[in-house]
């Protein structure tokens, strides 16, 4: 071989500026170029894959070259030990040249050449130049393929995201419309149902007071059943309506000054049919003489929910204590009962919406599973906190703290 440096540089510049249709075209074109320059019988490119040598591309002048994988693996293993970049091995009538390919001093592949004549010292330098250019062309080509794949994946992801956003926007609009319809329906239904319910409760109270004439024991029993059932049903309707408003962010605080003692006594009186039916005694211990500045209706609902909850889970002939205290500007409300209590594993769940404690403990009482969830939301709206302590068979204590004391 008689290589001239000018020819080598010209050939290398041509190789660098080549364009390729694909991976196979890229590797075959480069190997054929090198094979032609150095008059090779065959050439192969082998990547290092862990402990193995993976053939990437192979070109040959003959259909059946004098080559096999075991032979190549043996040559590569010997080349790794050799400190030189180009290792030369002679077998029979052939000479094998193994060229190490590096990227930033990291060995990643081997170039295997087979010739029938030796390569001179100057030609080895030329081969080093070709292998160096080839190494960086491989790096750029492989990275280009990765970038194209990533770009395609990114474009597909963007398109999928845009399509998903359009679908989500349509679904959100439908949900908004459905939610608005639901809220309107609940508000209308609640009004239509609560009006006759209030009439039933009012008339049953009037009958129970015997202002229209005396009642026998059986009639009194039925009147109390009407009252308690109506109160439970009215409470369930209020809970559904309140929670619907909470989810729609339609509830706002309407704070005013009032005496908590008066409101608590009113709620005890309202719920007396429920407590009387189970012969539960309600004891009110008031240690708060100050007025508070809070939302009157929501304060009523907080106590109403806590007290109905205690009545529900307190056995017949039980005791419920309502206690109030004041500490600087903090108003403290406690509702204690000696009922069935709550297991420790459920204490973190009782304020979740639709959590039915009756599913876990023996009771015939029914509930929407919204009362305590609503109570917690109303307490939070006041910037307060609610706590619960309980032991199975020992009862439960709910404590509400609100910074609403007027000094």
Tab-separated table of C-alpha atoms in Angstrom:
chain	number	residue	atom	x	y	z
A	1	UNK	CA	0.000	0.000	0.000
A	2	UNK	CA	1.179	3.479	-0.824
A	3	UNK	CA	-0.880	6.048	1.096
A	4	UNK	CA	-0.284	9.770	0.764
A	5	UNK	CA	-1.200	12.133	3.591
A	6	UNK	CA	-3.020	14.463	1.214
A	7	UNK	CA	-5.152	11.578	-0.037
A	8	UNK	CA	-5.844	10.490	3.550
A	9	UNK	CA	-6.974	13.955	4.627
A	10	UNK	CA	-9.156	14.302	1.533
A	11	UNK	CA	-10.700	10.896	2.129
A	12	UNK	CA	-11.321	11.661	5.813
A	13	UNK	CA	-13.036	14.964	4.973
A	14	UNK	CA	-15.275	13.133	2.491
A	15	UNK	CA	-16.195	10.553	5.108
A	16	UNK	CA	-17.092	13.245	7.646
A	17	UNK	CA	-19.372	15.005	5.149
A	18	UNK	CA	-21.236	11.892	4.036
A	19	UNK	CA	-24.994	11.579	4.636
A	20	UNK	CA	-26.625	8.270	5.485
A	21	UNK	CA	-30.093	6.784	5.068
A	22	UNK	CA	-29.971	4.697	8.220
A	23	UNK	CA	-27.898	2.756	10.723
A	24	UNK	CA	-26.954	-0.106	8.410
A	25	UNK	CA	-25.991	2.287	5.620
A	26	UNK	CA	-23.848	4.320	8.040
A	27	UNK	CA	-21.778	1.403	9.349
A	28	UNK	CA	-21.427	-0.436	6.031
A	29	UNK	CA	-20.359	2.725	4.176
A	30	UNK	CA	-17.654	3.561	6.712
A	31	UNK	CA	-16.317	0.002	6.853
A	32	UNK	CA	-16.228	-0.284	3.046
A	33	UNK	CA	-14.326	3.003	2.853
A	34	UNK	CA	-11.715	1.798	5.349
A	35	UNK	CA	-11.562	-1.627	3.720
A	36	UNK	CA	-10.869	-0.128	0.320
A	37	UNK	CA	-8.094	2.136	1.645
A	38	UNK	CA	-6.277	-0.685	3.452
A	39	UNK	CA	-7.133	-3.465	0.972
A	40	UNK	CA	-8.944	-5.595	3.573
A	41	UNK	CA	-10.418	-9.045	2.969
A	42	UNK	CA	-13.070	-8.310	5.581
A	43	UNK	CA	-13.805	-5.829	8.363
A	44	UNK	CA	-16.018	-6.010	11.393
A	45	UNK	CA	-17.211	-3.568	14.042
A	46	UNK	CA	-17.849	-5.065	17.490
A	47	UNK	CA	-19.306	-3.200	20.463
A	48	UNK	CA	-18.410	-4.102	24.024
A	49	UNK	CA	-21.590	-5.155	25.828
A	50	UNK	CA	-20.752	-6.082	29.400
A	51	UNK	CA	-18.474	-9.116	29.219
A	52	UNK	CA	-19.400	-9.864	25.611
A	53	UNK	CA	-18.416	-8.531	22.177
A	54	UNK	CA	-21.485	-7.791	20.078
A	55	UNK	CA	-21.125	-7.653	16.300
A	56	UNK	CA	-22.539	-4.375	15.019
A	57	UNK	CA	-21.575	-4.603	11.323
A	58	UNK	CA	-19.527	-6.880	9.094
A	59	UNK	CA	-18.405	-6.505	5.429
A	60	UNK	CA	-16.354	-8.912	3.337
A	61	UNK	CA	-14.962	-9.354	-0.187
A	62	UNK	CA	-15.774	-13.055	-0.056
A	63	UNK	CA	-19.042	-14.764	0.773
A	64	UNK	CA	-17.437	-17.005	3.393
A	65	UNK	CA	-14.548	-15.215	5.111
A	66	UNK	CA	-12.078	-17.096	7.280
A	67	UNK	CA	-13.660	-15.858	10.488
A	68	UNK	CA	-15.772	-17.078	13.432
A	69	UNK	CA	-17.014	-15.542	16.683
A	70	UNK	CA	-14.728	-17.578	18.929
A	71	UNK	CA	-11.722	-16.492	16.910
A	72	UNK	CA	-12.771	-12.817	17.145
A	73	UNK	CA	-13.442	-13.035	20.909
A	74	UNK	CA	-9.967	-14.481	21.415
A	75	UNK	CA	-8.369	-11.662	19.428
A	76	UNK	CA	-10.279	-8.972	21.358
A	77	UNK	CA	-9.332	-10.502	24.713
A	78	UNK	CA	-5.668	-10.472	23.706
A	79	UNK	CA	-5.991	-6.899	22.422
A	80	UNK	CA	-7.336	-5.650	25.747
A	81	UNK	CA	-4.127	-6.851	27.427
A	82	UNK	CA	-2.025	-5.170	24.750
A	83	UNK	CA	-1.244	-1.529	25.619
A	84	UNK	CA	-1.126	-0.438	21.968
A	85	UNK	CA	-4.266	0.888	20.260
A	86	UNK	CA	-3.585	-1.348	17.250
A	87	UNK	CA	-2.825	-5.009	17.963
A	88	UNK	CA	-1.465	-7.259	15.185
A	89	UNK	CA	-2.015	-11.008	15.094
A	90	UNK	CA	-0.791	-13.401	12.400
A	91	UNK	CA	-2.623	-16.658	11.777
A	92	UNK	CA	-1.875	-18.949	8.803
A	93	UNK	CA	-1.756	-16.771	5.692
A	94	UNK	CA	-3.740	-13.861	7.190
A	95	UNK	CA	-2.917	-10.874	9.302
A	96	UNK	CA	-5.508	-9.536	11.761
A	97	UNK	CA	-5.487	-5.951	12.971
A	98	UNK	CA	-7.566	-5.158	16.054
A	99	UNK	CA	-8.108	-1.421	16.537
A	100	UNK	CA	-9.475	-0.147	19.845
A	101	UNK	CA	-12.128	2.574	19.551
A	102	UNK	CA	-12.353	5.137	22.353
A	103	UNK	CA	-14.650	7.957	23.385
A	104	UNK	CA	-13.006	10.217	25.965
A	105	UNK	CA	-10.505	7.493	26.954
A	106	UNK	CA	-13.325	4.978	27.387
A	107	UNK	CA	-13.021	1.802	25.298
A	108	UNK	CA	-16.376	0.984	23.730
A	109	UNK	CA	-15.688	-1.036	20.551
A	110	UNK	CA	-13.197	-2.893	18.375
A	111	UNK	CA	-12.506	-2.602	14.668
A	112	UNK	CA	-11.320	-5.930	13.195
A	113	UNK	CA	-9.423	-5.891	9.877
A	114	UNK	CA	-8.113	-8.876	7.932
A	115	UNK	CA	-5.448	-8.403	5.241
A	116	UNK	CA	-3.004	-10.576	3.319
A	117	UNK	CA	-0.131	-8.113	3.734
A	118	UNK	CA	1.329	-6.174	6.602
A	119	UNK	CA	0.606	-2.528	7.275
A	120	UNK	CA	3.620	-0.242	7.395
A	121	UNK	CA	4.314	2.181	10.234
A	122	UNK	CA	2.938	5.191	8.324
A	123	UNK	CA	-0.121	3.182	7.351
A	124	UNK	CA	-0.712	2.331	11.027
A	125	UNK	CA	-0.783	6.067	11.767
A	126	UNK	CA	-3.317	6.503	8.976
A	127	UNK	CA	-5.409	3.676	10.420
A	128	UNK	CA	-5.298	5.411	13.790
A	129	UNK	CA	-6.603	8.597	12.153
A	130	UNK	CA	-9.438	6.702	10.464
A	131	UNK	CA	-10.360	4.897	13.697
A	132	UNK	CA	-10.340	8.160	15.687
A	133	UNK	CA	-12.653	9.869	13.196
A	134	UNK	CA	-14.816	6.744	13.068
A	135	UNK	CA	-15.144	6.715	16.889
A	136	UNK	CA	-16.555	10.232	17.060
A	137	UNK	CA	-18.763	9.675	14.033
A	138	UNK	CA	-20.253	6.667	15.840
A	139	UNK	CA	-20.825	8.767	18.959
A	140	UNK	CA	-22.541	11.529	16.973
A	141	UNK	CA	-24.600	9.043	14.959
A	142	UNK	CA	-25.762	7.074	18.013
A	143	UNK	CA	-26.575	10.251	19.951
A	144	UNK	CA	-28.384	11.647	16.916
A	145	UNK	CA	-30.551	8.534	16.854
A	146	UNK	CA	-31.264	8.890	20.562
A	147	UNK	CA	-32.156	12.566	20.151
A	148	UNK	CA	-34.466	11.774	17.247
A	149	UNK	CA	-36.156	9.070	19.293
A	150	UNK	CA	-36.475	11.404	22.294
A	151	UNK	CA	-37.742	14.215	20.071
A	152	UNK	CA	-40.328	11.908	18.527
A	153	UNK	CA	-41.383	10.691	21.965
A	154	UNK	CA	-41.581	14.293	23.199
A	155	UNK	CA	-43.666	15.358	20.201
A	156	UNK	CA	-45.991	12.404	20.728
A	157	UNK	CA	-46.209	13.187	24.444
A	158	UNK	CA	-47.029	16.833	23.700
A	159	UNK	CA	-49.726	15.825	21.244
A	160	UNK	CA	-51.148	13.284	23.684
A	161	UNK	CA	-51.062	15.929	26.428
A	162	UNK	CA	-52.875	18.445	24.225
A	163	UNK	CA	-55.489	15.849	23.295
A	164	UNK	CA	-55.835	14.871	26.962
A	165	UNK	CA	-56.205	18.528	28.006
A	166	UNK	CA	-58.970	19.046	25.457
A	167	UNK	CA	-60.733	15.923	26.719
A	168	UNK	CA	-60.277	17.035	30.336
A	169	UNK	CA	-61.632	20.512	29.540
A	170	UNK	CA	-64.741	18.975	27.970
A	171	UNK	CA	-65.184	16.604	30.914
A	172	UNK	CA	-64.633	19.444	33.403
A	173	UNK	CA	-67.294	21.511	31.691
A	174	UNK	CA	-69.688	18.589	31.902
A	175	UNK	CA	-68.799	18.087	35.577
A	176	UNK	CA	-69.319	21.786	36.321
A	177	UNK	CA	-72.712	21.671	34.637
A	178	UNK	CA	-73.612	18.434	36.447
A	179	UNK	CA	-72.413	19.848	39.782
A	180	UNK	CA	-74.454	23.021	39.265
A	181	UNK	CA	-77.507	20.930	38.420
A	182	UNK	CA	-76.870	18.757	41.503
A	183	UNK	CA	-76.559	21.762	43.806
A	184	UNK	CA	-79.719	23.356	42.400
A	185	UNK	CA	-81.564	20.076	42.734
A	186	UNK	CA	-80.408	19.522	46.333
A	187	UNK	CA	-81.296	23.084	47.325
A	188	UNK	CA	-84.737	22.790	45.769
A	189	UNK	CA	-85.340	19.302	47.180
A	190	UNK	CA	-84.134	20.327	50.649
A	191	UNK	CA	-86.488	23.297	50.707
A	192	UNK	CA	-89.422	21.222	49.467
A	193	UNK	CA	-88.777	18.471	52.035
A	194	UNK	CA	-87.814	20.592	55.025
A	195	UNK	CA	-90.989	22.697	54.859
A	196	UNK	CA	-93.362	19.753	55.489
A	197	UNK	CA	-90.865	18.219	57.937
A	198	UNK	CA	-90.881	21.360	60.053
A	199	UNK	CA	-94.673	21.275	59.995
A	200	UNK	CA	-94.672	17.625	61.116
A	201	UNK	CA	-92.268	18.429	63.950
A	202	UNK	CA	-94.280	21.483	65.006
A	203	UNK	CA	-97.623	19.662	64.959
A	204	UNK	CA	-96.200	16.665	66.825
A	205	UNK	CA	-94.850	19.005	69.531
A	206	UNK	CA	-98.256	20.652	69.780
A	207	UNK	CA	-99.984	17.247	70.093
A	208	UNK	CA	-97.426	16.117	72.660
A	209	UNK	CA	-98.106	19.206	74.790
A	210	UNK	CA	-101.812	18.141	74.804
A	211	UNK	CA	-103.055	21.654	74.099
A	212	UNK	CA	-105.759	20.128	71.860
A	213	UNK	CA	-106.759	17.476	74.361
A	214	UNK	CA	-105.377	14.580	76.328
A	215	UNK	CA	-103.504	11.603	74.835
A	216	UNK	CA	-103.322	8.031	76.006
A	217	UNK	CA	-99.932	6.352	76.525
A	218	UNK	CA	-99.915	4.671	73.129
A	219	UNK	CA	-100.658	7.932	71.355
A	220	UNK	CA	-97.885	9.678	73.309
A	221	UNK	CA	-95.473	6.906	72.275
A	222	UNK	CA	-96.396	7.321	68.601
A	223	UNK	CA	-96.044	11.108	68.812
A	224	UNK	CA	-92.520	10.742	70.222
A	225	UNK	CA	-91.645	8.327	67.389
A	226	UNK	CA	-92.876	10.910	64.884
A	227	UNK	CA	-90.790	13.608	66.531
A	228	UNK	CA	-87.539	11.601	66.705
A	229	UNK	CA	-87.881	10.231	63.174
A	230	UNK	CA	-88.607	13.712	61.826
A	231	UNK	CA	-85.611	15.180	63.657
A	232	UNK	CA	-83.301	12.480	62.270
A	233	UNK	CA	-84.642	13.028	58.764
A	234	UNK	CA	-84.363	16.821	59.041
A	235	UNK	CA	-80.793	16.500	60.313
A	236	UNK	CA	-79.865	14.247	57.384
A	237	UNK	CA	-81.361	16.743	54.929
A	238	UNK	CA	-79.419	19.593	56.545
A	239	UNK	CA	-76.168	17.606	56.399
A	240	UNK	CA	-76.556	16.832	52.688
A	241	UNK	CA	-77.382	20.463	51.910
A	242	UNK	CA	-74.537	21.851	54.044
A	243	UNK	CA	-71.974	19.513	52.554
A	244	UNK	CA	-73.125	20.329	49.048
A	245	UNK	CA	-72.542	24.011	49.831
A	246	UNK	CA	-69.116	23.260	51.323
A	247	UNK	CA	-68.015	21.404	48.187
A	248	UNK	CA	-69.269	24.258	46.039
A	249	UNK	CA	-67.401	26.791	48.269
A	250	UNK	CA	-70.712	28.578	48.678
A	251	UNK	CA	-70.599	28.859	52.473
A	252	UNK	CA	-69.297	32.005	54.147
A	253	UNK	CA	-69.011	33.117	57.741
A	254	UNK	CA	-71.673	35.513	58.949
A	255	UNK	CA	-70.301	36.351	62.394
A	256	UNK	CA	-72.337	38.005	65.108
A	257	UNK	CA	-72.172	38.386	68.888
A	258	UNK	CA	-74.201	35.987	71.034
A	259	UNK	CA	-74.232	34.044	74.277
A	260	UNK	CA	-73.142	30.405	73.782
A	261	UNK	CA	-75.010	29.401	76.953
A	262	UNK	CA	-78.367	30.388	75.442
A	263	UNK	CA	-77.704	28.577	72.168
A	264	UNK	CA	-76.549	25.403	73.930
A	265	UNK	CA	-79.714	25.272	76.043
A	266	UNK	CA	-81.812	25.730	72.883
A	267	UNK	CA	-80.064	22.816	71.129
A	268	UNK	CA	-80.518	20.588	74.194
A	269	UNK	CA	-84.258	21.384	74.129
A	270	UNK	CA	-84.540	20.759	70.378
A	271	UNK	CA	-82.848	17.352	70.695
A	272	UNK	CA	-84.669	16.334	73.861
A	273	UNK	CA	-87.050	13.982	71.955
A	274	UNK	CA	-83.988	11.993	70.808
A	275	UNK	CA	-82.378	11.863	74.244
A	276	UNK	CA	-85.697	11.193	76.025
A	277	UNK	CA	-86.435	8.234	73.750
A	278	UNK	CA	-83.262	6.509	75.023
A	279	UNK	CA	-83.641	7.931	78.528
A	280	UNK	CA	-80.270	9.670	78.196
A	281	UNK	CA	-79.525	12.437	80.677
A	282	UNK	CA	-77.834	15.570	79.281
A	283	UNK	CA	-75.935	17.668	81.833
A	284	UNK	CA	-74.717	21.166	80.913
A	285	UNK	CA	-71.780	22.612	82.913
A	286	UNK	CA	-71.180	26.233	81.878
A	287	UNK	CA	-67.942	28.009	82.865
A	288	UNK	CA	-68.034	30.605	80.114
A	289	UNK	CA	-69.771	33.837	81.055
A	290	UNK	CA	-68.521	35.827	78.055
A	291	UNK	CA	-70.220	36.323	74.711
A	292	UNK	CA	-68.555	35.009	71.565
A	293	UNK	CA	-68.250	36.445	68.055
A	294	UNK	CA	-68.990	33.637	65.598
A	295	UNK	CA	-71.409	32.433	62.938
A	296	UNK	CA	-74.556	31.666	64.956
A	297	UNK	CA	-76.028	29.133	62.531
A	298	UNK	CA	-72.755	27.245	62.117
A	299	UNK	CA	-72.150	27.234	65.871
A	300	UNK	CA	-75.609	25.710	66.310
A	301	UNK	CA	-74.804	23.083	63.675
A	302	UNK	CA	-71.480	22.217	65.337
A	303	UNK	CA	-73.164	21.515	68.664
A	304	UNK	CA	-76.185	19.888	66.996
A	305	UNK	CA	-73.927	17.432	65.115
A	306	UNK	CA	-71.767	16.610	68.136
A	307	UNK	CA	-74.752	16.136	70.428
A	308	UNK	CA	-76.735	13.967	67.967
A	309	UNK	CA	-73.585	11.906	67.452
A	310	UNK	CA	-73.257	11.354	71.210
A	311	UNK	CA	-76.947	10.462	71.562
A	312	UNK	CA	-76.608	8.034	68.655
A	313	UNK	CA	-73.698	6.126	70.202
A	314	UNK	CA	-74.762	6.289	73.843
A	315	UNK	CA	-76.755	3.368	75.167
A	316	UNK	CA	-80.113	3.679	76.916
A	317	UNK	CA	-79.956	5.330	80.359
A	318	UNK	CA	-76.593	6.874	79.501
A	319	UNK	CA	-75.107	10.271	80.384
A	320	UNK	CA	-73.871	13.108	78.164
A	321	UNK	CA	-72.018	16.141	79.546
A	322	UNK	CA	-71.689	19.433	77.702
A	323	UNK	CA	-68.958	21.641	79.160
A	324	UNK	CA	-67.870	25.162	78.244
A	325	UNK	CA	-64.752	27.049	79.367
A	326	UNK	CA	-62.896	30.204	78.431
A	327	UNK	CA	-59.158	30.742	78.364
A	328	UNK	CA	-58.186	34.268	77.361
A	329	UNK	CA	-59.826	34.614	73.895
A	330	UNK	CA	-60.312	30.871	73.427
A	331	UNK	CA	-63.783	29.379	73.810
A	332	UNK	CA	-63.678	25.658	74.680
A	333	UNK	CA	-66.640	23.353	74.068
A	334	UNK	CA	-66.592	19.709	75.196
A	335	UNK	CA	-69.196	17.040	74.528
A	336	UNK	CA	-68.572	13.919	76.644
A	337	UNK	CA	-70.544	10.677	76.662
A	338	UNK	CA	-70.270	7.252	78.285
A	339	UNK	CA	-71.315	5.450	75.114
A	340	UNK	CA	-69.845	2.626	73.057
A	341	UNK	CA	-66.628	4.544	72.285
A	342	UNK	CA	-64.410	4.387	69.211
A	343	UNK	CA	-61.511	2.065	68.486
A	344	UNK	CA	-58.144	3.806	68.129
A	345	UNK	CA	-57.713	2.739	64.502
A	346	UNK	CA	-60.862	4.691	63.521
A	347	UNK	CA	-60.067	7.968	65.308
A	348	UNK	CA	-58.285	9.407	62.251
A	349	UNK	CA	-61.168	8.446	59.964
A	350	UNK	CA	-64.280	9.667	61.763
A	351	UNK	CA	-63.998	13.161	60.264
A	352	UNK	CA	-63.842	11.757	56.714
A	353	UNK	CA	-66.939	12.208	54.604
A	354	UNK	CA	-69.196	9.159	54.265
A	355	UNK	CA	-67.394	7.291	57.063
A	356	UNK	CA	-70.025	5.208	58.851
A	357	UNK	CA	-68.983	4.217	62.329
A	358	UNK	CA	-72.034	1.981	62.507
A	359	UNK	CA	-70.396	-0.276	59.946
A	360	UNK	CA	-67.804	-1.149	62.590
A	361	UNK	CA	-69.812	-1.156	65.792
A	362	UNK	CA	-73.174	-2.513	66.791
A	363	UNK	CA	-75.904	0.082	66.407
A	364	UNK	CA	-79.191	0.471	64.601
A	365	UNK	CA	-78.817	4.214	64.131
A	366	UNK	CA	-78.600	5.536	60.559
A	367	UNK	CA	-76.464	8.381	59.267
A	368	UNK	CA	-75.324	10.162	56.101
A	369	UNK	CA	-71.719	9.884	57.266
A	370	UNK	CA	-71.372	13.654	56.801
A	371	UNK	CA	-72.082	15.128	60.247
A	372	UNK	CA	-68.560	15.090	61.681
A	373	UNK	CA	-67.026	16.056	58.321
A	374	UNK	CA	-69.279	19.127	58.234
A	375	UNK	CA	-68.499	19.899	61.878
A	376	UNK	CA	-64.749	19.888	61.181
A	377	UNK	CA	-65.225	22.188	58.161
A	378	UNK	CA	-67.297	24.655	60.211
A	379	UNK	CA	-64.662	24.650	62.968
A	380	UNK	CA	-61.911	25.280	60.388
A	381	UNK	CA	-63.916	28.156	58.899
A	382	UNK	CA	-63.696	29.801	62.318
A	383	UNK	CA	-59.937	29.201	62.430
A	384	UNK	CA	-60.433	26.682	65.244
A	385	UNK	CA	-59.539	23.077	65.979
A	386	UNK	CA	-61.464	19.951	66.950
A	387	UNK	CA	-60.070	16.984	68.877
A	388	UNK	CA	-61.414	13.576	69.851
A	389	UNK	CA	-60.518	11.118	72.602
A	390	UNK	CA	-62.211	7.771	72.998
A	391	UNK	CA	-61.935	4.248	74.369
A	392	UNK	CA	-64.184	1.339	73.389
A	393	UNK	CA	-66.819	0.798	76.050
A	394	UNK	CA	-65.744	3.921	77.965
A	395	UNK	CA	-67.197	6.710	75.853
A	396	UNK	CA	-65.987	9.598	73.712
A	397	UNK	CA	-64.969	13.228	74.265
A	398	UNK	CA	-65.101	15.822	71.471
A	399	UNK	CA	-63.359	19.127	72.172
A	400	UNK	CA	-63.742	22.280	70.050
A	401	UNK	CA	-61.461	25.308	70.481
A	402	UNK	CA	-62.406	28.657	68.894
A	403	UNK	CA	-60.634	31.984	69.395
A	404	UNK	CA	-63.918	33.930	69.493
A	405	UNK	CA	-64.250	35.200	73.084
A	406	UNK	CA	-65.202	38.876	73.299
A	407	UNK	CA	-63.353	40.724	76.059
